[in-house]
Every structure is written in C-alpha cells, then in structure tokens.
C-alpha cells in the first residue's frame, strides 16, 4: 500500500490583508493580532509538523509537484480572469473577489496548490500510488471560473479533474465535499455535466449563505449529478457517519466513478470558529474508512483527498493525522488529546433522533428511498 502526501512549504507563504475572522473590518472591528486571514497557514503547517513528530511521514510518499500550467488553469478559468490575477499578483497583490486577498506571488502559489492536487490525482490514476492526500493551500472548492471567493483563488479539484480528462487518464469522477461550507465553485463548474458527480455535505446556509440547497440537482445533461446535503447546525459524529452511509455511499455506488476525490475540509470539527458542527478526529478517520470502502468497491480503491478549509489551529492537525493513519494503514498514531471531551459533547439520544429524521427526509428527496 503506497499513500502519497503532496505538500510544499511555499503554499504556507500565501497570505494577505488584515482580518478579524470573517467580520468586515470597520470602525468597531479590530483586526486580530495575527493580522492575517482566518485561512492561515498554521492549521496546515501544524498538520505537516505533527506528521513529522509521529513519524508517519516516513511511511508516506512525501513530495511536492510542479505548479499547474497556464493551460491547466485555462481549462477551468477564463483567460481574462487568469491574466488579471497574474497582473495583480505581479503588481504586489490585491483582491479580485470576496475574502480572497493575496500578496505578490499569490498567482504562482495558487498554481502550485492546484499542481499538488493535479499530481496527486495523476499518480493515483496511473497506479503509482494507491491513494493520496494533497495539502493544497490556498483551498479551491469555493472558486468559480471567474470569481474567487471564500479564501479560494483557483478551483484545485476542477483543475486536477480537467487535466486527468485531457491526458485520457479517466472519464468519470465523483467529488465528495465534506468541508462544512458548500462547495459552490465545484458545483457551478460541473453543474451541467454528467461525467462529474458533485456531492456537498455542509452546514445549511453557513457559507455561501444563499447556495447549497437540496433542490439544486444540476441542469441539462448534469441534471441529477449534483447533490447537496445541507445539515442543521449541531450535527456531530453520528450524523456525519449516517449521512455518508445513507446518502453519499449509495450515490457513489450508483454512479460508479473511475476515482473518488474528497474535498477535505476539517471545519466541521467541534473547535472550528467558522461553523457549528461537532465532528471529531475520529469522525474524519471513520469517514475516510468509509470512502476507502466504497472506493474499493467501485474504483479499485482510487481515492484522493484534497485539503480545503479548517480553522482550528490546535485541533485540525489531529483530524488530519487520523485521516492519514486510516489512508495509509499506518500504526504511527497521534492520539486526539481531546477524544474523551469531544465524545461527551455529542448530541443526546433525543437530538440524534432529530438528525436521523432529517437524513431520512433527504434520502426520500435525493434518492427516492
Ligand atoms: Zn470550509
């Protein structure tokens, strides 16, 4: 079993702007001391560091990749947008969308982030790796073809998929987005296509506040190939696993992709400052196990996870490490120091019955079951 891990220190150098989480700075909002984006490098760098401390990195095929080329980017993003992005980046940085500030060199770092995802997917598809994780930063799932938003400057997963199609490596892709926010960019890019099944599990109307509805199923040839699973705030470990079992897995089995790509945000974790869910490191471990199972069943185990959001600097590394343990089968653990507490914070039986009822309703609407 060979598991790849794609990362590059340069991706941690992306930054820009003074922020206070996502509050608009103004007369009464003081910028946070760190002065940077809530999407800051430390959640990711600390994951990479934890992997070095546990030693699990010695069992993984750790590597960087070349940046995605202009041609790679242009399969997803219009040249007019790319030119403006490159020029603004060369001129010192700026902001071309919503909450996507970048500094000089931001274009090159975003292309590198996409390049990591592209290479991870390519190496899984050609059999060099059994599965892989791409620690892409900046993230990608919110980015529309011509409008970056939600910390996402280029759509990493879409760029990777289009490169794989162009090289003839695969033709059917399933994207499972368990970042706590709606994968609006990926949805928009593939909304009218039946060769890419997009599934987003998210907190309803968190971000964006006006997309991600269950009724948005795709259009034209893509009708039925987009699935939104908006969960109420407060959903935790059991609800996420039940969602995977009852909604996501049947859709993947039915679609039978060549590869499964997970847009892996860790912001559904209980410590996240930008969302209101109760997932734990163990949740992410078990969701990964379930994805491996359905990948074994449908596509020879071909599975690629691409990092998206997750804003708890202290806790995200433990979630990510649990995913890497599961993905690689390694016994080099980094035990969740909060395991007992976060297990106790889960919804009680009566609340859990409510969440199950929500899932039952969605199964009827989405799968007719
Ligand atoms: Zn997110």
Short mmCIF file of C-alpha atoms and ligand atoms in Angstrom, two decimals:
data_model
loop_
_atom_site.label_atom_id
_atom_site.label_comp_id
_atom_site.label_asym_id
_atom_site.label_seq_id
_atom_site.Cartn_x
_atom_site.Cartn_y
_atom_site.Cartn_z
CA UNK A 1 0.00 0.00 0.00
CA UNK A 2 1.53 3.32 -1.07
CA UNK A 3 -0.06 6.52 0.11
CA UNK A 4 1.12 9.83 -1.28
CA UNK A 5 1.23 13.12 0.60
CA UNK A 6 1.65 16.25 -1.50
CA UNK A 7 2.76 19.45 0.16
CA UNK A 8 5.05 22.41 -0.36
CA UNK A 9 6.34 24.96 2.15
CA UNK A 10 5.66 27.68 -0.43
CA UNK A 11 1.91 27.05 -0.09
CA UNK A 12 2.21 28.19 3.54
CA UNK A 13 3.58 31.54 2.36
CA UNK A 14 0.32 32.69 0.79
CA UNK A 15 -1.33 35.49 2.76
CA UNK A 16 -2.74 38.94 2.66
CA UNK A 17 -4.95 41.51 4.27
CA UNK A 18 -5.87 42.37 7.82
CA UNK A 19 -8.79 40.32 9.11
CA UNK A 20 -10.86 39.52 12.15
CA UNK A 21 -12.17 36.08 11.21
CA UNK A 22 -14.74 36.95 8.54
CA UNK A 23 -16.03 40.13 10.19
CA UNK A 24 -15.74 43.14 7.86
CA UNK A 25 -13.16 45.49 9.32
CA UNK A 26 -14.61 48.87 10.20
CA UNK A 27 -14.82 51.46 12.92
CA UNK A 28 -15.73 48.90 15.56
CA UNK A 29 -13.93 45.75 14.38
CA UNK A 30 -10.32 45.47 15.49
CA UNK A 31 -8.12 43.28 13.28
CA UNK A 32 -6.94 40.15 15.03
CA UNK A 33 -3.41 40.29 16.41
CA UNK A 34 -2.06 37.84 13.84
CA UNK A 35 -3.38 40.23 11.20
CA UNK A 36 -3.94 37.55 8.62
CA UNK A 37 -6.69 35.51 7.13
CA UNK A 38 -8.61 33.02 9.25
CA UNK A 39 -7.42 30.71 6.47
CA UNK A 40 -3.91 30.96 7.85
CA UNK A 41 -1.01 28.60 7.20
CA UNK A 42 -0.74 27.25 10.71
CA UNK A 43 -3.56 24.70 10.52
CA UNK A 44 -1.76 23.06 7.62
CA UNK A 45 1.83 23.56 8.74
CA UNK A 46 0.99 22.13 12.15
CA UNK A 47 -0.52 19.04 10.48
CA UNK A 48 2.67 18.54 8.49
CA UNK A 49 4.73 19.10 11.67
CA UNK A 50 2.64 16.61 13.66
CA UNK A 51 3.24 14.04 10.94
CA UNK A 52 6.98 14.54 11.33
CA UNK A 53 6.76 14.21 15.11
CA UNK A 54 4.71 10.99 14.96
CA UNK A 55 6.95 9.63 12.22
CA UNK A 56 4.05 8.76 9.93
CA UNK A 57 5.66 10.88 7.21
CA UNK A 58 8.36 8.21 6.91
CA UNK A 59 5.75 5.75 5.69
CA UNK A 60 4.23 8.05 3.08
CA UNK A 61 5.42 9.07 -0.36
CA UNK A 62 6.02 12.72 0.64
CA UNK A 63 6.51 15.04 -2.30
CA UNK A 64 5.86 18.38 -3.92
CA UNK A 65 4.80 18.90 -7.54
CA UNK A 66 5.25 21.37 -10.34
CA UNK A 67 2.70 24.20 -10.47
CA UNK A 68 -0.32 23.72 -12.69
CA UNK A 69 0.45 25.27 -16.07
CA UNK A 70 -1.40 28.17 -17.65
CA UNK A 71 -3.03 25.60 -19.95
CA UNK A 72 -4.15 23.53 -16.95
CA UNK A 73 -5.73 26.58 -15.32
CA UNK A 74 -7.34 27.74 -18.56
CA UNK A 75 -9.40 24.53 -18.83
CA UNK A 76 -11.39 25.80 -15.84
CA UNK A 77 -10.82 29.55 -15.58
CA UNK A 78 -11.26 32.13 -18.40
CA UNK A 79 -8.03 33.64 -19.70
CA UNK A 80 -9.33 37.14 -18.86
CA UNK A 81 -9.55 36.20 -15.18
CA UNK A 82 -6.16 34.46 -15.18
CA UNK A 83 -4.49 37.45 -16.83
CA UNK A 84 -5.98 39.84 -14.27
CA UNK A 85 -4.97 37.55 -11.42
CA UNK A 86 -1.38 37.25 -12.70
CA UNK A 87 -1.05 41.00 -13.33
CA UNK A 88 -2.46 41.91 -9.90
CA UNK A 89 -0.19 39.38 -8.25
CA UNK A 90 2.88 40.71 -10.10
CA UNK A 91 1.93 44.26 -9.10
CA UNK A 92 2.02 43.42 -5.39
CA UNK A 93 -1.24 41.65 -4.73
CA UNK A 94 -4.84 42.59 -4.21
CA UNK A 95 -8.37 41.20 -4.05
CA UNK A 96 -10.40 40.05 -7.07
CA UNK A 97 -13.40 38.53 -5.34
CA UNK A 98 -14.75 38.07 -1.84
CA UNK A 99 -12.36 37.30 1.04
CA UNK A 100 -9.56 36.21 -1.26
CA UNK A 101 -6.73 38.68 -0.66
CA UNK A 102 -3.31 37.72 -1.93
CA UNK A 103 0.20 39.13 -1.94
CA UNK A 104 2.85 39.37 -4.64
CA UNK A 105 3.40 35.84 -5.93
CA UNK A 106 -0.11 34.77 -4.97
CA UNK A 107 -0.78 33.61 -8.52
CA UNK A 108 2.22 31.28 -8.53
CA UNK A 109 1.36 29.88 -5.09
CA UNK A 110 -2.25 29.23 -6.14
CA UNK A 111 -0.99 27.47 -9.29
CA UNK A 112 1.30 25.36 -7.10
CA UNK A 113 -1.60 24.48 -4.82
CA UNK A 114 -3.56 23.29 -7.87
CA UNK A 115 -0.45 21.49 -9.14
CA UNK A 116 -0.28 19.43 -5.94
CA UNK A 117 -3.88 18.27 -6.42
CA UNK A 118 -3.29 17.58 -10.12
CA UNK A 119 -0.22 15.45 -9.43
CA UNK A 120 -1.88 13.56 -6.57
CA UNK A 121 -4.77 12.63 -8.85
CA UNK A 122 -2.46 11.72 -11.75
CA UNK A 123 -0.34 9.40 -9.62
CA UNK A 124 -3.36 7.62 -8.18
CA UNK A 125 -4.88 7.20 -11.63
CA UNK A 126 -1.69 5.81 -13.16
CA UNK A 127 -1.23 3.36 -10.29
CA UNK A 128 1.98 4.87 -8.87
CA UNK A 129 0.04 5.45 -5.65
CA UNK A 130 -2.89 3.57 -4.14
CA UNK A 131 -4.34 6.75 -2.65
CA UNK A 132 -3.15 10.24 -1.82
CA UNK A 133 -3.63 13.43 0.18
CA UNK A 134 -2.90 16.86 -1.24
CA UNK A 135 -2.25 19.55 1.36
CA UNK A 136 -3.29 22.23 -1.09
CA UNK A 137 -3.26 25.86 0.05
CA UNK A 138 -4.91 28.17 -0.90
CA UNK A 139 -8.02 25.96 -0.96
CA UNK A 140 -10.23 25.67 -4.03
CA UNK A 141 -13.82 24.49 -3.62
CA UNK A 142 -15.49 27.92 -3.45
CA UNK A 143 -13.75 29.31 -6.52
CA UNK A 144 -15.98 29.87 -9.55
CA UNK A 145 -14.44 30.08 -13.03
CA UNK A 146 -14.13 33.88 -12.89
CA UNK A 147 -14.86 34.75 -9.27
CA UNK A 148 -12.60 33.77 -6.38
CA UNK A 149 -14.33 33.70 -3.01
CA UNK A 150 -14.14 32.18 0.44
CA UNK A 151 -10.30 32.07 0.56
CA UNK A 152 -10.26 30.09 -2.73
CA UNK A 153 -8.27 31.59 -5.63
CA UNK A 154 -8.36 28.75 -8.16
CA UNK A 155 -10.51 25.61 -8.15
CA UNK A 156 -7.85 22.99 -7.41
CA UNK A 157 -10.04 19.91 -7.78
CA UNK A 158 -11.63 21.04 -11.04
CA UNK A 159 -8.18 21.81 -12.47
CA UNK A 160 -6.97 18.34 -11.46
CA UNK A 161 -10.03 16.67 -12.99
CA UNK A 162 -9.73 18.53 -16.29
CA UNK A 163 -6.03 17.65 -16.51
CA UNK A 164 -6.88 13.97 -15.97
CA UNK A 165 -9.53 14.12 -18.68
CA UNK A 166 -7.13 15.88 -21.07
CA UNK A 167 -4.49 13.21 -20.53
CA UNK A 168 -7.05 10.44 -21.01
CA UNK A 169 -6.45 9.01 -17.55
CA UNK A 170 -10.10 8.82 -16.50
CA UNK A 171 -13.52 9.95 -17.59
CA UNK A 172 -15.86 9.63 -14.60
CA UNK A 173 -15.20 11.48 -11.38
CA UNK A 174 -17.04 11.75 -8.08
CA UNK A 175 -16.30 14.66 -5.77
CA UNK A 176 -17.40 14.28 -2.15
CA UNK A 177 -17.07 17.62 -0.39
CA UNK A 178 -17.26 17.31 3.39
CA UNK A 179 -15.87 20.75 4.10
CA UNK A 180 -18.50 22.34 6.37
CA UNK A 181 -19.20 25.02 3.76
CA UNK A 182 -20.97 24.48 0.45
CA UNK A 183 -18.72 23.55 -2.46
CA UNK A 184 -20.31 26.25 -4.62
CA UNK A 185 -17.41 26.62 -7.04
CA UNK A 186 -17.09 22.93 -7.86
CA UNK A 187 -20.88 22.69 -8.14
CA UNK A 188 -21.01 25.61 -10.61
CA UNK A 189 -18.17 24.29 -12.77
CA UNK A 190 -19.73 20.84 -13.26
CA UNK A 191 -23.41 21.76 -12.89
CA UNK A 192 -24.37 20.86 -16.47
CA UNK A 193 -22.23 17.73 -16.77
CA UNK A 194 -22.92 14.06 -16.19
CA UNK A 195 -19.28 12.92 -16.08
CA UNK A 196 -18.58 14.53 -12.70
CA UNK A 197 -20.86 13.74 -9.78
CA UNK A 198 -20.61 16.50 -7.19
CA UNK A 199 -21.81 15.86 -3.64
CA UNK A 200 -21.54 18.52 -0.94
CA UNK A 201 -22.25 17.84 2.74
CA UNK A 202 -22.38 21.17 4.55
CA UNK A 203 -23.91 23.28 7.27
CA UNK A 204 -27.00 24.80 5.71
CA UNK A 205 -26.56 28.43 4.61
CA UNK A 206 -23.33 28.98 6.51
CA UNK A 207 -21.18 29.99 3.53
CA UNK A 208 -22.27 30.95 0.98
CA UNK A 209 -25.50 31.89 2.72
CA UNK A 210 -27.60 31.55 -0.42
CA UNK A 211 -26.38 28.36 -2.12
CA UNK A 212 -26.24 24.64 -1.35
CA UNK A 213 -29.94 23.91 -1.30
CA UNK A 214 -31.12 20.34 -1.58
CA UNK A 215 -33.22 21.22 -4.62
CA UNK A 216 -30.14 22.22 -6.69
CA UNK A 217 -29.59 18.98 -8.60
CA UNK A 218 -27.82 20.10 -11.79
CA UNK A 219 -29.08 21.18 -15.16
CA UNK A 220 -29.24 19.80 -18.72
CA UNK A 221 -27.06 16.70 -19.05
CA UNK A 222 -25.99 17.34 -15.46
CA UNK A 223 -29.50 17.02 -14.02
CA UNK A 224 -29.29 14.61 -11.11
CA UNK A 225 -25.47 14.75 -10.95
CA UNK A 226 -25.25 17.40 -8.24
CA UNK A 227 -26.29 16.53 -4.72
CA UNK A 228 -26.46 18.98 -1.83
CA UNK A 229 -26.82 17.66 1.70
CA UNK A 230 -27.41 20.69 3.93
CA UNK A 231 -27.24 19.69 7.60
CA UNK A 232 -28.55 21.71 10.55
CA UNK A 233 -26.03 23.22 12.96
CA UNK A 234 -25.10 20.91 15.81
CA UNK A 235 -24.67 17.77 13.73
CA UNK A 236 -21.87 15.62 15.05
CA UNK A 237 -20.09 12.29 14.75
CA UNK A 238 -23.10 10.01 14.31
CA UNK A 239 -24.91 12.32 11.92
CA UNK A 240 -21.93 12.65 9.61
CA UNK A 241 -21.39 8.88 9.52
CA UNK A 242 -25.09 8.27 8.95
CA UNK A 243 -25.03 10.85 6.13
CA UNK A 244 -22.17 9.01 4.46
CA UNK A 245 -23.88 5.62 4.86
CA UNK A 246 -27.39 6.55 3.83
CA UNK A 247 -26.87 9.34 1.27
CA UNK A 248 -23.30 9.59 -0.03
CA UNK A 249 -22.35 5.91 -0.39
CA UNK A 250 -25.49 4.85 -2.32
CA UNK A 251 -24.99 7.76 -4.74
CA UNK A 252 -21.35 6.75 -5.30
CA UNK A 253 -22.28 3.10 -5.82
CA UNK A 254 -24.92 4.11 -8.32
CA UNK A 255 -22.58 6.45 -10.23
CA UNK A 256 -19.57 4.05 -10.27
CA UNK A 257 -16.79 6.62 -10.79
CA UNK A 258 -13.22 5.93 -12.01
CA UNK A 259 -11.93 7.72 -8.91
CA UNK A 260 -13.32 9.41 -5.80
CA UNK A 261 -11.98 12.83 -4.83
CA UNK A 262 -12.76 14.20 -1.38
CA UNK A 263 -12.77 17.96 -0.82
CA UNK A 264 -11.45 17.51 2.68
CA UNK A 265 -12.17 20.43 4.95
CA UNK A 266 -11.83 19.98 8.70
CA UNK A 267 -14.13 22.87 9.60
CA UNK A 268 -16.95 20.54 10.66
CA UNK A 269 -14.82 19.86 13.72
CA UNK A 270 -16.19 20.97 17.06
CA UNK A 271 -13.49 23.61 17.65
CA UNK A 272 -13.91 25.46 14.35
CA UNK A 273 -14.50 29.23 14.70
CA UNK A 274 -16.37 29.50 11.37
CA UNK A 275 -19.01 26.78 11.76
CA UNK A 276 -21.18 24.98 14.28
CA UNK A 277 -20.73 21.25 13.96
CA UNK A 278 -19.45 18.66 16.44
CA UNK A 279 -17.21 16.34 14.43
CA UNK A 280 -14.04 14.90 15.96
CA UNK A 281 -10.77 13.45 14.71
CA UNK A 282 -12.45 10.05 14.98
CA UNK A 283 -15.27 11.24 12.69
CA UNK A 284 -12.78 12.13 9.96
CA UNK A 285 -10.96 8.82 10.44
CA UNK A 286 -14.21 6.86 10.04
CA UNK A 287 -15.44 8.92 7.08
CA UNK A 288 -12.11 8.21 5.39
CA UNK A 289 -12.54 4.49 6.11
CA UNK A 290 -15.98 4.59 4.53
CA UNK A 291 -14.65 6.37 1.44
CA UNK A 292 -11.90 3.74 1.13
CA UNK A 293 -14.51 1.00 1.35
CA UNK A 294 -16.72 2.44 -1.38
CA UNK A 295 -13.63 3.25 -3.50
CA UNK A 296 -12.55 -0.40 -3.19
CA UNK A 297 -15.98 -1.45 -4.30
CA UNK A 298 -16.39 0.96 -7.22
CA UNK A 299 -12.94 2.05 -8.50
CA UNK A 300 -10.08 -0.19 -7.34
CA UNK A 301 -9.63 1.90 -4.21
CA UNK A 302 -8.66 5.00 -6.17
CA UNK A 303 -9.13 7.82 -3.69
CA UNK A 304 -7.64 11.31 -3.47
CA UNK A 305 -8.26 13.80 -0.68
CA UNK A 306 -7.60 17.47 -1.33
CA UNK A 307 -7.34 19.84 1.62
CA UNK A 308 -9.93 22.64 1.83
CA UNK A 309 -10.88 24.60 4.96
CA UNK A 310 -10.50 24.06 8.70
CA UNK A 311 -9.62 26.92 11.02
CA UNK A 312 -8.81 25.45 14.41
CA UNK A 313 -5.04 25.63 14.50
CA UNK A 314 -4.86 23.41 17.56
CA UNK A 315 -7.26 20.65 16.53
CA UNK A 316 -7.10 20.35 12.71
CA UNK A 317 -3.69 18.59 12.86
CA UNK A 318 -5.22 15.74 14.87
CA UNK A 319 -8.11 15.39 12.41
CA UNK A 320 -5.68 15.34 9.51
CA UNK A 321 -3.38 12.85 11.20
CA UNK A 322 -6.29 10.48 11.84
CA UNK A 323 -7.12 10.66 8.12
CA UNK A 324 -3.52 9.87 7.17
CA UNK A 325 -3.38 6.91 9.60
CA UNK A 326 -6.51 5.49 8.02
CA UNK A 327 -5.49 6.19 4.44
CA UNK A 328 -2.06 4.58 4.79
CA UNK A 329 -2.88 1.86 7.33
CA UNK A 330 -0.03 3.17 9.49
CA UNK A 331 0.09 2.42 13.19
CA UNK A 332 2.07 5.59 13.91
CA UNK A 333 -0.58 7.43 15.84
CA UNK A 334 -1.01 10.98 17.12
CA UNK A 335 -3.81 10.37 19.64
CA UNK A 336 -6.53 13.01 19.87
CA UNK A 337 -5.79 14.77 23.20
CA UNK A 338 -9.45 15.84 23.42
CA UNK A 339 -11.01 12.50 22.48
CA UNK A 340 -12.89 12.00 25.72
CA UNK A 341 -14.26 15.54 25.90
CA UNK A 342 -15.39 15.74 22.29
CA UNK A 343 -17.10 12.36 22.57
CA UNK A 344 -19.10 13.68 25.53
CA UNK A 345 -20.13 16.80 23.65
CA UNK A 346 -22.16 14.88 21.05
CA UNK A 347 -25.95 15.29 20.69
CA UNK A 348 -28.02 13.23 23.12
CA UNK A 349 -30.40 10.48 22.04
CA UNK A 350 -33.37 12.76 21.54
CA UNK A 351 -31.36 15.25 19.48
CA UNK A 352 -29.84 12.40 17.49
CA UNK A 353 -33.32 11.18 16.57
CA UNK A 354 -33.99 14.60 15.07
CA UNK A 355 -30.85 14.47 12.92
CA UNK A 356 -31.75 10.95 11.74
CA UNK A 357 -35.17 12.19 10.76
CA UNK A 358 -33.58 14.99 8.70
CA UNK A 359 -31.45 12.39 6.90
CA UNK A 360 -34.50 10.20 6.27
CA UNK A 361 -36.29 13.15 4.66
CA UNK A 362 -33.26 13.91 2.50
CA UNK A 363 -32.96 10.24 1.44
CA UNK A 364 -36.53 10.42 0.16
CA UNK A 365 -35.88 13.64 -1.70
CA UNK A 366 -32.44 12.83 -3.12
CA UNK A 367 -32.53 9.07 -3.65
CA UNK A 368 -36.21 8.24 -3.59
CA UNK A 369 -35.60 5.73 -0.80
ZN1 LIG B 1 -14.98 25.49 4.73
#
